[in-house]
Short mmCIF file of the C-alpha atoms (twelve columns), coordinates in Angstrom:
data_MODEL
# 
_entry.id   MODEL 
# 
loop_
_atom_site.group_PDB 
_atom_site.id 
_atom_site.type_symbol 
_atom_site.label_atom_id 
_atom_site.label_alt_id 
_atom_site.label_comp_id 
_atom_site.label_asym_id 
_atom_site.label_seq_id 
_atom_site.Cartn_x 
_atom_site.Cartn_y 
_atom_site.Cartn_z 
_atom_site.pdbx_PDB_model_num 
ATOM 1   C CA . UNK A 1   69.904 -92.549  67.232  1 
ATOM 2   C CA . UNK A 2   70.508 -95.276  64.638  1 
ATOM 3   C CA . UNK A 3   67.062 -94.718  63.100  1 
ATOM 4   C CA . UNK A 4   66.948 -90.902  63.155  1 
ATOM 5   C CA . UNK A 5   67.384 -90.850  59.365  1 
ATOM 6   C CA . UNK A 6   63.840 -92.151  58.998  1 
ATOM 7   C CA . UNK A 7   62.516 -89.024  60.706  1 
ATOM 8   C CA . UNK A 8   64.230 -86.579  58.346  1 
ATOM 9   C CA . UNK A 9   62.086 -84.709  55.817  1 
ATOM 10  C CA . UNK A 10  64.440 -83.686  53.021  1 
ATOM 11  C CA . UNK A 11  64.620 -87.088  51.314  1 
ATOM 12  C CA . UNK A 12  60.825 -87.430  51.485  1 
ATOM 13  C CA . UNK A 13  60.411 -84.094  49.736  1 
ATOM 14  C CA . UNK A 14  62.938 -85.168  47.069  1 
ATOM 15  C CA . UNK A 15  61.026 -88.399  46.535  1 
ATOM 16  C CA . UNK A 16  57.703 -86.608  46.046  1 
ATOM 17  C CA . UNK A 17  59.267 -84.104  43.639  1 
ATOM 18  C CA . UNK A 18  60.787 -86.924  41.600  1 
ATOM 19  C CA . UNK A 19  57.491 -88.826  41.413  1 
ATOM 20  C CA . UNK A 20  55.617 -85.658  40.410  1 
ATOM 21  C CA . UNK A 21  58.181 -85.129  37.657  1 
ATOM 22  C CA . UNK A 22  57.834 -88.766  36.530  1 
ATOM 23  C CA . UNK A 23  54.040 -88.636  36.315  1 
ATOM 24  C CA . UNK A 24  53.895 -85.268  34.526  1 
ATOM 25  C CA . UNK A 25  56.740 -85.924  32.075  1 
ATOM 26  C CA . UNK A 26  55.751 -89.566  31.606  1 
ATOM 27  C CA . UNK A 27  52.304 -88.647  30.338  1 
ATOM 28  C CA . UNK A 28  53.019 -85.376  28.513  1 
ATOM 29  C CA . UNK A 29  56.175 -86.126  26.499  1 
ATOM 30  C CA . UNK A 30  55.123 -87.110  22.945  1 
ATOM 31  C CA . UNK A 31  56.096 -90.309  21.171  1 
ATOM 32  C CA . UNK A 32  58.446 -90.059  18.217  1 
ATOM 33  C CA . UNK A 33  56.977 -90.848  14.799  1 
ATOM 34  C CA . UNK A 34  57.513 -94.338  13.431  1 
ATOM 35  C CA . UNK A 35  56.441 -96.844  10.797  1 
ATOM 36  C CA . UNK A 36  53.575 -99.187  11.687  1 
ATOM 37  C CA . UNK A 37  53.335 -101.364 8.593   1 
ATOM 38  C CA . UNK A 38  53.894 -101.658 4.831   1 
ATOM 39  C CA . UNK A 39  51.514 -103.013 2.202   1 
ATOM 40  C CA . UNK A 40  54.111 -105.369 0.670   1 
ATOM 41  C CA . UNK A 41  56.614 -107.487 2.552   1 
ATOM 42  C CA . UNK A 42  58.389 -109.132 -0.394  1 
ATOM 43  C CA . UNK A 43  59.942 -107.367 -3.400  1 
ATOM 44  C CA . UNK A 44  61.583 -108.773 -6.535  1 
ATOM 45  C CA . UNK A 45  65.062 -107.749 -7.690  1 
ATOM 46  C CA . UNK A 46  65.016 -105.673 -10.873 1 
ATOM 47  C CA . UNK A 47  61.241 -105.211 -10.724 1 
ATOM 48  C CA . UNK A 48  59.105 -102.114 -10.059 1 
ATOM 49  C CA . UNK A 49  57.571 -101.774 -6.602  1 
ATOM 50  C CA . UNK A 50  54.622 -99.754  -5.382  1 
ATOM 51  C CA . UNK A 51  54.299 -99.804  -1.590  1 
ATOM 52  C CA . UNK A 52  51.989 -97.974  0.794   1 
ATOM 53  C CA . UNK A 53  53.524 -97.133  4.166   1 
ATOM 54  C CA . UNK A 54  51.507 -96.445  7.315   1 
ATOM 55  C CA . UNK A 55  53.222 -94.338  9.965   1 
ATOM 56  C CA . UNK A 56  52.354 -93.186  13.473  1 
ATOM 57  C CA . UNK A 57  52.423 -89.610  14.783  1 
ATOM 58  C CA . UNK A 58  54.342 -88.437  11.702  1 
ATOM 59  C CA . UNK A 59  52.245 -85.471  10.435  1 
ATOM 60  C CA . UNK A 60  53.512 -86.030  6.917   1 
ATOM 61  C CA . UNK A 61  51.029 -83.697  5.196   1 
ATOM 62  C CA . UNK A 62  52.674 -80.523  6.488   1 
ATOM 63  C CA . UNK A 63  53.704 -78.568  3.335   1 
ATOM 64  C CA . UNK A 64  57.214 -77.847  4.634   1 
ATOM 65  C CA . UNK A 65  57.992 -81.526  5.137   1 
ATOM 66  C CA . UNK A 66  60.812 -82.924  2.996   1 
ATOM 67  C CA . UNK A 67  60.732 -86.698  2.830   1 
ATOM 68  C CA . UNK A 68  63.089 -89.212  1.315   1 
ATOM 69  C CA . UNK A 69  63.104 -93.008  1.548   1 
ATOM 70  C CA . UNK A 70  65.809 -95.661  1.424   1 
ATOM 71  C CA . UNK A 71  65.978 -99.449  1.252   1 
ATOM 72  C CA . UNK A 72  69.042 -100.700 3.102   1 
ATOM 73  C CA . UNK A 73  70.681 -104.129 3.198   1 
ATOM 74  C CA . UNK A 74  73.731 -103.059 5.200   1 
ATOM 75  C CA . UNK A 75  75.956 -100.011 5.549   1 
ATOM 76  C CA . UNK A 76  77.528 -100.669 2.145   1 
ATOM 77  C CA . UNK A 77  74.342 -101.370 0.209   1 
ATOM 78  C CA . UNK A 78  71.634 -98.709  0.266   1 
ATOM 79  C CA . UNK A 79  69.356 -97.632  -2.584  1 
ATOM 80  C CA . UNK A 80  67.335 -94.436  -2.600  1 
ATOM 81  C CA . UNK A 81  63.641 -94.582  -3.478  1 
ATOM 82  C CA . UNK A 82  63.099 -92.264  -6.480  1 
ATOM 83  C CA . UNK A 83  59.437 -91.467  -5.880  1 
ATOM 84  C CA . UNK A 84  57.907 -90.598  -2.493  1 
ATOM 85  C CA . UNK A 85  54.324 -89.308  -2.298  1 
ATOM 86  C CA . UNK A 86  52.437 -88.272  0.836   1 
ATOM 87  C CA . UNK A 87  48.882 -89.634  0.976   1 
ATOM 88  C CA . UNK A 88  47.776 -88.154  4.313   1 
ATOM 89  C CA . UNK A 89  49.293 -87.229  7.666   1 
ATOM 90  C CA . UNK A 90  50.272 -90.830  8.463   1 
ATOM 91  C CA . UNK A 91  50.464 -92.466  5.029   1 
ATOM 92  C CA . UNK A 92  53.028 -92.330  2.258   1 
ATOM 93  C CA . UNK A 93  53.482 -94.160  -1.034  1 
ATOM 94  C CA . UNK A 94  56.867 -95.114  -2.484  1 
ATOM 95  C CA . UNK A 95  57.588 -96.254  -6.046  1 
ATOM 96  C CA . UNK A 96  60.687 -97.302  -7.889  1 
ATOM 97  C CA . UNK A 97  62.637 -100.198 -9.366  1 
ATOM 98  C CA . UNK A 98  64.984 -102.346 -7.317  1 
ATOM 99  C CA . UNK A 99  68.564 -102.987 -8.470  1 
ATOM 100 C CA . UNK A 100 68.864 -106.157 -10.547 1 
ATOM 101 C CA . UNK A 101 71.689 -107.629 -8.508  1 
ATOM 102 C CA . UNK A 102 71.382 -108.769 -4.885  1 
ATOM 103 C CA . UNK A 103 74.746 -108.529 -3.075  1 
ATOM 104 C CA . UNK A 104 74.400 -111.772 -1.086  1 
ATOM 105 C CA . UNK A 105 75.708 -115.304 -1.620  1 
ATOM 106 C CA . UNK A 106 72.312 -116.959 -1.994  1 
ATOM 107 C CA . UNK A 107 70.655 -114.146 -3.925  1 
ATOM 108 C CA . UNK A 108 68.151 -113.286 -1.176  1 
ATOM 109 C CA . UNK A 109 68.271 -110.332 1.177   1 
ATOM 110 C CA . UNK A 110 66.457 -108.887 4.175   1 
ATOM 111 C CA . UNK A 111 66.347 -105.119 4.171   1 
ATOM 112 C CA . UNK A 112 65.480 -102.192 6.420   1 
ATOM 113 C CA . UNK A 113 63.079 -99.493  5.245   1 
ATOM 114 C CA . UNK A 114 64.065 -95.962  6.209   1 
ATOM 115 C CA . UNK A 115 61.989 -92.818  5.869   1 
ATOM 116 C CA . UNK A 116 63.962 -89.641  6.401   1 
ATOM 117 C CA . UNK A 117 62.079 -86.594  7.623   1 
ATOM 118 C CA . UNK A 118 64.445 -83.613  7.795   1 
ATOM 119 C CA . UNK A 119 62.516 -82.281  10.808  1 
ATOM 120 C CA . UNK A 120 62.006 -85.515  12.754  1 
ATOM 121 C CA . UNK A 121 64.980 -87.603  11.576  1 
ATOM 122 C CA . UNK A 122 64.809 -91.348  10.887  1 
ATOM 123 C CA . UNK A 123 61.636 -93.419  10.773  1 
ATOM 124 C CA . UNK A 124 63.037 -96.956  10.715  1 
ATOM 125 C CA . UNK A 125 61.128 -100.156 9.938   1 
ATOM 126 C CA . UNK A 126 63.494 -103.053 10.754  1 
ATOM 127 C CA . UNK A 127 61.318 -105.791 9.161   1 
ATOM 128 C CA . UNK A 128 61.663 -103.852 5.904   1 
ATOM 129 C CA . UNK A 129 61.338 -105.982 2.775   1 
ATOM 130 C CA . UNK A 130 62.492 -109.451 1.806   1 
ATOM 131 C CA . UNK A 131 64.057 -109.322 -1.662  1 
ATOM 132 C CA . UNK A 132 64.006 -112.382 -3.920  1 
ATOM 133 C CA . UNK A 133 65.685 -112.994 -7.298  1 
ATOM 134 C CA . UNK A 134 63.486 -112.420 -10.350 1 
ATOM 135 C CA . UNK A 135 63.967 -115.974 -11.674 1 
ATOM 136 C CA . UNK A 136 62.368 -117.404 -8.499  1 
ATOM 137 C CA . UNK A 137 59.013 -115.886 -9.370  1 
ATOM 138 C CA . UNK A 138 56.528 -116.009 -12.219 1 
ATOM 139 C CA . UNK A 139 57.467 -112.425 -13.114 1 
ATOM 140 C CA . UNK A 140 59.984 -112.012 -15.896 1 
ATOM 141 C CA . UNK A 141 62.447 -109.181 -16.009 1 
ATOM 142 C CA . UNK A 142 61.213 -106.919 -18.797 1 
ATOM 143 C CA . UNK A 143 63.744 -104.173 -18.384 1 
ATOM 144 C CA . UNK A 144 67.187 -103.635 -16.983 1 
ATOM 145 C CA . UNK A 145 67.039 -101.693 -13.751 1 
ATOM 146 C CA . UNK A 146 69.195 -98.583  -13.574 1 
ATOM 147 C CA . UNK A 147 68.975 -98.524  -9.771  1 
ATOM 148 C CA . UNK A 148 72.156 -99.429  -7.910  1 
ATOM 149 C CA . UNK A 149 73.271 -100.177 -4.376  1 
ATOM 150 C CA . UNK A 150 75.263 -97.248  -3.032  1 
ATOM 151 C CA . UNK A 151 77.522 -96.930  0.006   1 
ATOM 152 C CA . UNK A 152 77.988 -93.174  -0.389  1 
ATOM 153 C CA . UNK A 153 74.490 -92.086  0.672   1 
ATOM 154 C CA . UNK A 154 74.661 -89.938  3.788   1 
ATOM 155 C CA . UNK A 155 71.623 -90.377  6.003   1 
ATOM 156 C CA . UNK A 156 70.858 -87.375  8.204   1 
ATOM 157 C CA . UNK A 157 69.675 -88.433  11.660  1 
ATOM 158 C CA . UNK A 158 67.995 -85.182  12.683  1 
ATOM 159 C CA . UNK A 159 68.407 -83.207  15.888  1 
ATOM 160 C CA . UNK A 160 67.789 -84.894  19.238  1 
ATOM 161 C CA . UNK A 161 64.380 -84.023  20.661  1 
ATOM 162 C CA . UNK A 162 62.774 -84.651  24.025  1 
ATOM 163 C CA . UNK A 163 60.521 -87.431  22.738  1 
ATOM 164 C CA . UNK A 164 60.066 -91.078  23.634  1 
ATOM 165 C CA . UNK A 165 61.374 -93.608  21.092  1 
ATOM 166 C CA . UNK A 166 58.950 -95.380  18.787  1 
ATOM 167 C CA . UNK A 167 59.427 -99.020  19.815  1 
ATOM 168 C CA . UNK A 168 57.731 -101.786 17.849  1 
ATOM 169 C CA . UNK A 169 55.107 -103.782 19.783  1 
ATOM 170 C CA . UNK A 170 55.138 -101.290 22.675  1 
ATOM 171 C CA . UNK A 171 54.269 -97.980  20.953  1 
ATOM 172 C CA . UNK A 172 52.622 -95.588  23.482  1 
ATOM 173 C CA . UNK A 173 52.734 -98.235  26.218  1 
ATOM 174 C CA . UNK A 174 56.491 -97.634  26.449  1 
ATOM 175 C CA . UNK A 175 55.441 -95.122  29.135  1 
ATOM 176 C CA . UNK A 176 54.658 -98.025  31.452  1 
ATOM 177 C CA . UNK A 177 58.429 -98.442  31.744  1 
ATOM 178 C CA . UNK A 178 58.287 -95.645  34.320  1 
ATOM 179 C CA . UNK A 179 55.650 -97.431  36.354  1 
ATOM 180 C CA . UNK A 180 55.751 -101.217 36.015  1 
ATOM 181 C CA . UNK A 181 59.521 -101.630 35.589  1 
ATOM 182 C CA . UNK A 182 60.546 -98.830  37.975  1 
ATOM 183 C CA . UNK A 183 58.199 -100.144 40.686  1 
ATOM 184 C CA . UNK A 184 59.764 -103.610 40.442  1 
ATOM 185 C CA . UNK A 185 63.245 -102.105 40.636  1 
ATOM 186 C CA . UNK A 186 62.243 -100.244 43.807  1 
ATOM 187 C CA . UNK A 187 60.775 -103.489 45.178  1 
ATOM 188 C CA . UNK A 188 64.105 -105.293 44.702  1 
ATOM 189 C CA . UNK A 189 65.955 -102.502 46.522  1 
ATOM 190 C CA . UNK A 190 63.571 -102.700 49.493  1 
ATOM 191 C CA . UNK A 191 63.904 -106.491 49.602  1 
ATOM 192 C CA . UNK A 192 67.691 -106.189 49.712  1 
ATOM 193 C CA . UNK A 193 67.375 -103.836 52.715  1 
ATOM 194 C CA . UNK A 194 64.973 -106.301 54.340  1 
ATOM 195 C CA . UNK A 195 67.414 -109.161 53.739  1 
ATOM 196 C CA . UNK A 196 70.264 -107.215 55.353  1 
ATOM 197 C CA . UNK A 197 68.259 -106.510 58.501  1 
ATOM 198 C CA . UNK A 198 67.009 -110.093 58.724  1 
ATOM 199 C CA . UNK A 199 70.639 -111.254 58.688  1 
ATOM 200 C CA . UNK A 200 71.457 -108.614 61.323  1 
ATOM 201 C CA . UNK A 201 68.685 -109.966 63.520  1 
ATOM 202 C CA . UNK A 202 69.895 -113.561 63.162  1 
ATOM 203 C CA . UNK A 203 73.356 -112.415 64.253  1 
ATOM 204 C CA . UNK A 204 72.308 -110.221 67.184  1 
ATOM 205 C CA . UNK A 205 68.650 -110.981 68.089  1 
ATOM 206 C CA . UNK A 206 67.783 -107.274 68.165  1 
ATOM 207 C CA . UNK A 207 64.008 -106.965 67.714  1 
ATOM 208 C CA . UNK A 208 64.485 -103.531 66.178  1 
ATOM 209 C CA . UNK A 209 66.312 -105.180 63.295  1 
ATOM 210 C CA . UNK A 210 63.403 -107.570 62.857  1 
ATOM 211 C CA . UNK A 211 61.002 -104.618 62.872  1 
ATOM 212 C CA . UNK A 212 62.961 -102.902 60.095  1 
ATOM 213 C CA . UNK A 213 63.105 -106.118 58.031  1 
ATOM 214 C CA . UNK A 214 59.383 -106.761 58.425  1 
ATOM 215 C CA . UNK A 215 58.471 -103.162 57.550  1 
ATOM 216 C CA . UNK A 216 60.541 -103.136 54.364  1 
ATOM 217 C CA . UNK A 217 59.258 -106.562 53.323  1 
ATOM 218 C CA . UNK A 218 55.597 -105.610 53.737  1 
ATOM 219 C CA . UNK A 219 56.018 -102.444 51.672  1 
ATOM 220 C CA . UNK A 220 58.046 -104.331 49.052  1 
ATOM 221 C CA . UNK A 221 55.257 -106.909 48.730  1 
ATOM 222 C CA . UNK A 222 52.794 -104.046 48.241  1 
ATOM 223 C CA . UNK A 223 54.967 -102.626 45.469  1 
ATOM 224 C CA . UNK A 224 55.234 -106.102 43.970  1 
ATOM 225 C CA . UNK A 225 51.446 -106.422 43.836  1 
ATOM 226 C CA . UNK A 226 51.221 -102.986 42.230  1 
ATOM 227 C CA . UNK A 227 53.871 -104.112 39.744  1 
ATOM 228 C CA . UNK A 228 51.818 -107.202 38.900  1 
ATOM 229 C CA . UNK A 229 48.746 -105.027 38.258  1 
ATOM 230 C CA . UNK A 230 50.582 -102.545 36.022  1 
ATOM 231 C CA . UNK A 231 52.218 -105.476 34.237  1 
ATOM 232 C CA . UNK A 232 48.832 -107.064 33.546  1 
ATOM 233 C CA . UNK A 233 47.508 -103.808 32.123  1 
ATOM 234 C CA . UNK A 234 50.618 -103.582 29.933  1 
ATOM 235 C CA . UNK A 235 50.170 -107.201 28.828  1 
ATOM 236 C CA . UNK A 236 46.582 -106.510 27.785  1 
ATOM 237 C CA . UNK A 237 47.715 -103.614 25.597  1 
ATOM 238 C CA . UNK A 238 50.688 -105.401 23.979  1 
ATOM 239 C CA . UNK A 239 49.856 -109.127 24.104  1 
ATOM 240 C CA . UNK A 240 46.050 -108.893 24.011  1 
ATOM 241 C CA . UNK A 241 45.467 -110.624 27.364  1 
ATOM 242 C CA . UNK A 242 45.967 -109.827 31.044  1 
ATOM 243 C CA . UNK A 243 47.805 -113.093 31.733  1 
ATOM 244 C CA . UNK A 244 49.651 -115.648 29.630  1 
ATOM 245 C CA . UNK A 245 51.761 -118.778 30.116  1 
ATOM 246 C CA . UNK A 246 54.859 -116.587 29.863  1 
ATOM 247 C CA . UNK A 247 57.531 -118.236 32.004  1 
ATOM 248 C CA . UNK A 248 58.889 -115.023 33.508  1 
ATOM 249 C CA . UNK A 249 55.385 -113.847 34.364  1 
ATOM 250 C CA . UNK A 250 54.570 -117.106 36.132  1 
ATOM 251 C CA . UNK A 251 57.878 -117.249 37.993  1 
ATOM 252 C CA . UNK A 252 57.363 -113.682 39.200  1 
ATOM 253 C CA . UNK A 253 53.932 -114.680 40.494  1 
ATOM 254 C CA . UNK A 254 55.471 -117.611 42.375  1 
ATOM 255 C CA . UNK A 255 58.059 -115.277 43.938  1 
ATOM 256 C CA . UNK A 256 55.292 -112.942 45.088  1 
ATOM 257 C CA . UNK A 257 53.375 -115.866 46.595  1 
ATOM 258 C CA . UNK A 258 56.469 -116.854 48.582  1 
ATOM 259 C CA . UNK A 259 56.686 -113.347 50.036  1 
ATOM 260 C CA . UNK A 260 52.945 -113.275 50.704  1 
ATOM 261 C CA . UNK A 261 53.471 -116.431 52.751  1 
ATOM 262 C CA . UNK A 262 55.998 -114.406 54.802  1 
ATOM 263 C CA . UNK A 263 53.289 -111.967 55.859  1 
ATOM 264 C CA . UNK A 264 50.906 -114.821 56.708  1 
ATOM 265 C CA . UNK A 265 53.635 -116.575 58.690  1 
ATOM 266 C CA . UNK A 266 54.275 -113.500 60.832  1 
ATOM 267 C CA . UNK A 267 50.584 -112.983 61.484  1 
ATOM 268 C CA . UNK A 268 50.179 -116.584 62.680  1 
ATOM 269 C CA . UNK A 269 52.650 -116.228 65.580  1 
ATOM 270 C CA . UNK A 270 52.045 -114.349 68.826  1 
ATOM 271 C CA . UNK A 271 55.388 -114.845 70.559  1 
ATOM 272 C CA . UNK A 272 57.612 -111.955 69.490  1 
ATOM 273 C CA . UNK A 273 60.999 -113.690 69.691  1 
ATOM 274 C CA . UNK A 274 59.780 -116.817 67.936  1 
ATOM 275 C CA . UNK A 275 58.088 -114.743 65.221  1 
ATOM 276 C CA . UNK A 276 61.241 -112.720 64.665  1 
ATOM 277 C CA . UNK A 277 63.515 -115.782 64.392  1 
ATOM 278 C CA . UNK A 278 61.249 -117.733 62.049  1 
ATOM 279 C CA . UNK A 279 60.493 -114.628 59.933  1 
ATOM 280 C CA . UNK A 280 64.162 -113.695 59.568  1 
ATOM 281 C CA . UNK A 281 65.111 -117.224 58.491  1 
ATOM 282 C CA . UNK A 282 62.185 -117.393 56.071  1 
ATOM 283 C CA . UNK A 283 63.050 -113.963 54.646  1 
ATOM 284 C CA . UNK A 284 66.548 -115.160 53.757  1 
ATOM 285 C CA . UNK A 285 65.057 -118.244 52.104  1 
ATOM 286 C CA . UNK A 286 62.513 -116.139 50.166  1 
ATOM 287 C CA . UNK A 287 65.181 -113.826 48.765  1 
ATOM 288 C CA . UNK A 288 67.453 -116.719 47.776  1 
ATOM 289 C CA . UNK A 289 64.504 -118.452 46.074  1 
ATOM 290 C CA . UNK A 290 63.494 -115.296 44.201  1 
ATOM 291 C CA . UNK A 291 66.810 -115.015 42.338  1 
ATOM 292 C CA . UNK A 292 66.524 -118.267 40.314  1 
ATOM 293 C CA . UNK A 293 62.766 -117.857 39.881  1 
ATOM 294 C CA . UNK A 294 63.038 -114.473 38.188  1 
ATOM 295 C CA . UNK A 295 66.542 -114.362 36.708  1 
ATOM 296 C CA . UNK A 296 67.648 -117.964 36.039  1 
ATOM 297 C CA . UNK A 297 64.709 -120.285 35.302  1 
ATOM 298 C CA . UNK A 298 63.185 -118.060 32.559  1 
ATOM 299 C CA . UNK A 299 66.528 -118.210 30.730  1 
ATOM 300 C CA . UNK A 300 66.780 -122.005 31.020  1 
ATOM 301 C CA . UNK A 301 63.471 -122.816 29.328  1 
ATOM 302 C CA . UNK A 302 63.259 -123.550 25.615  1 
ATOM 303 C CA . UNK A 303 60.263 -121.230 25.184  1 
ATOM 304 C CA . UNK A 304 61.155 -117.554 24.845  1 
ATOM 305 C CA . UNK A 305 59.576 -115.188 27.316  1 
ATOM 306 C CA . UNK A 306 57.361 -112.455 25.907  1 
ATOM 307 C CA . UNK A 307 59.017 -109.992 28.239  1 
ATOM 308 C CA . UNK A 308 61.352 -107.314 26.800  1 
ATOM 309 C CA . UNK A 309 64.750 -108.717 25.943  1 
ATOM 310 C CA . UNK A 310 63.375 -112.152 25.039  1 
ATOM 311 C CA . UNK A 311 61.927 -113.615 21.866  1 
ATOM 312 C CA . UNK A 312 62.824 -110.623 19.734  1 
ATOM 313 C CA . UNK A 313 60.950 -108.141 21.927  1 
ATOM 314 C CA . UNK A 314 62.477 -104.757 22.724  1 
ATOM 315 C CA . UNK A 315 64.679 -104.618 25.815  1 
ATOM 316 C CA . UNK A 316 65.691 -101.927 28.262  1 
ATOM 317 C CA . UNK A 317 68.920 -101.067 26.527  1 
ATOM 318 C CA . UNK A 318 70.478 -99.834  23.315  1 
ATOM 319 C CA . UNK A 319 67.994 -98.011  21.119  1 
ATOM 320 C CA . UNK A 320 65.005 -98.949  23.301  1 
ATOM 321 C CA . UNK A 321 65.994 -97.242  26.557  1 
ATOM 322 C CA . UNK A 322 67.235 -94.077  24.885  1 
ATOM 323 C CA . UNK A 323 68.342 -90.747  26.372  1 
ATOM 324 C CA . UNK A 324 64.779 -89.482  26.782  1 
ATOM 325 C CA . UNK A 325 63.564 -92.598  28.589  1 
ATOM 326 C CA . UNK A 326 66.573 -92.575  30.897  1 
ATOM 327 C CA . UNK A 327 65.806 -89.003  31.977  1 
ATOM 328 C CA . UNK A 328 62.536 -90.254  33.463  1 
ATOM 329 C CA . UNK A 329 63.192 -93.954  34.155  1 
ATOM 330 C CA . UNK A 330 66.077 -93.490  36.606  1 
ATOM 331 C CA . UNK A 331 64.347 -90.712  38.609  1 
ATOM 332 C CA . UNK A 332 61.289 -93.016  38.733  1 
ATOM 333 C CA . UNK A 333 63.344 -95.768  40.393  1 
ATOM 334 C CA . UNK A 334 64.743 -93.296  42.931  1 
ATOM 335 C CA . UNK A 335 61.305 -91.771  43.561  1 
ATOM 336 C CA . UNK A 336 59.537 -95.102  44.127  1 
ATOM 337 C CA . UNK A 337 62.397 -96.302  46.322  1 
ATOM 338 C CA . UNK A 338 62.205 -93.188  48.514  1 
ATOM 339 C CA . UNK A 339 58.429 -93.580  48.704  1 
ATOM 340 C CA . UNK A 340 58.909 -97.195  49.752  1 
ATOM 341 C CA . UNK A 341 61.451 -96.203  52.405  1 
ATOM 342 C CA . UNK A 342 59.025 -93.556  53.691  1 
ATOM 343 C CA . UNK A 343 56.168 -96.058  54.006  1 
ATOM 344 C CA . UNK A 344 58.546 -98.576  55.590  1 
ATOM 345 C CA . UNK A 345 59.654 -95.969  58.136  1 
ATOM 346 C CA . UNK A 346 56.034 -95.363  59.133  1 
ATOM 347 C CA . UNK A 347 55.482 -99.099  59.689  1 
ATOM 348 C CA . UNK A 348 58.749 -99.332  61.599  1 
ATOM 349 C CA . UNK A 349 57.770 -96.500  63.917  1 
ATOM 350 C CA . UNK A 350 54.547 -98.337  64.784  1 
ATOM 351 C CA . UNK A 351 56.414 -101.584 65.446  1 
ATOM 352 C CA . UNK A 352 59.051 -99.717  67.458  1 
ATOM 353 C CA . UNK A 353 56.364 -98.291  69.747  1 
ATOM 354 C CA . UNK A 354 54.948 -101.786 70.243  1 
ATOM 355 C CA . UNK A 355 58.392 -103.164 71.130  1 
ATOM 356 C CA . UNK A 356 59.099 -100.325 73.560  1 
ATOM 357 C CA . UNK A 357 55.686 -100.811 75.164  1 
ATOM 358 C CA . UNK A 358 56.327 -104.543 75.645  1 
ATOM 359 C CA . UNK A 359 59.772 -103.858 77.141  1 
ATOM 360 C CA . UNK A 360 58.294 -101.409 79.663  1 
ATOM 361 C CA . UNK A 361 55.728 -103.951 80.744  1 
# 
C-alpha cells in the first residue's frame, strides 16, 4: 500500500499537460525587442554625436511608431536625444550634442542608452556609451552645448506583454531555460528522493527501499545526460563551442561521471543484499560529493564561470527571469519532475516484481 501513489494516473496527466504547455509556449512566445549594438562606444562631452543603433525584433519602420531616445548616467542625470531617425525595421540613427559638464568626480562617465517605443516600452542597452571630457581628446570644443542633464524626465515603461525578455548574450536561446535548466532542477529533485530512500535502506535493509532509490537514480542520471546535451547545444549558440574549460561545466561532468559509476557498480554485483548495501552507501557519497562539485568549487576558483550569474553573464533572477519566463519555467520544473517520477515508478515496478519473484523462490 505504501507505493500505491505510483499507480495513480492524475499526476501523470498533469505532468503531460504541463510539458505540452511548456513546449508550445516555449517555442511560440515572441522575444521582446532589444538593442544589439551601437556604431560608437565612446562620446565626447560637449561634442555632437551621430550614432547608428541596431535593434532586434523591433519593427521600427511601422508608421505609427513613436520613438524617443535617452542617454542616462543615473536616475538624476538623463539627457534626451533631440533627433531620432528610423533607418529600417531594426535600425535607427540618433544625433545630438552632449552636455558640456560630466557630473562625476573624475570627469568620466559610463551611461545607459535607452530607446523608448510607446508600444513596446523600453529598449535598454546597458553598455551604453563611455563619455570622456573634451580636453582629453584631439577635438576642441567649438560651441557651448545647450544640452543639460535632467532628473525630471519621466520614462514610460509600456504595458506588460506576454513576451520573453531580451537578454544580452542569450537572445532567442533564453528559451533553453525551460529545457536545460528545468531538466537539471528536476534531476536534483529525483536525486534527493533517491538519497532519502538509500538512507531508509541503510536503516532498515528493506530491498523495496533500495529498488526505489535505484529507480530514481537511474532516471535522474538520464535527465542529467539530457541536461548535458541541451547545455552543449546552448553553449554552441552563446559561446561558439560545444565544450569549454568552464569550471562549472567541468565539475558538472565530474558529478555525472560519479553517478554513472553508480549504475556500473550495481550492474557488477549479482548478490542482491550486497548490491543494495554497497549501492546505498555509494549513493550517499555521490550526493555529498555533488554539492561541492557544482555549488562550491566553481565559486572558489579565480576564473569566472561562463554560466549565468558569473562573469557578468545574465542570471536566473531580477530582470533576467522575468514574469513571462516564470510562467513557463516553474511549470517546466514540475512537468519534468513528474515525468521523472513516472519513469522511476515504471522501473520500480519491474524491480519490485523481481524482488517478489526471488522471495517466492
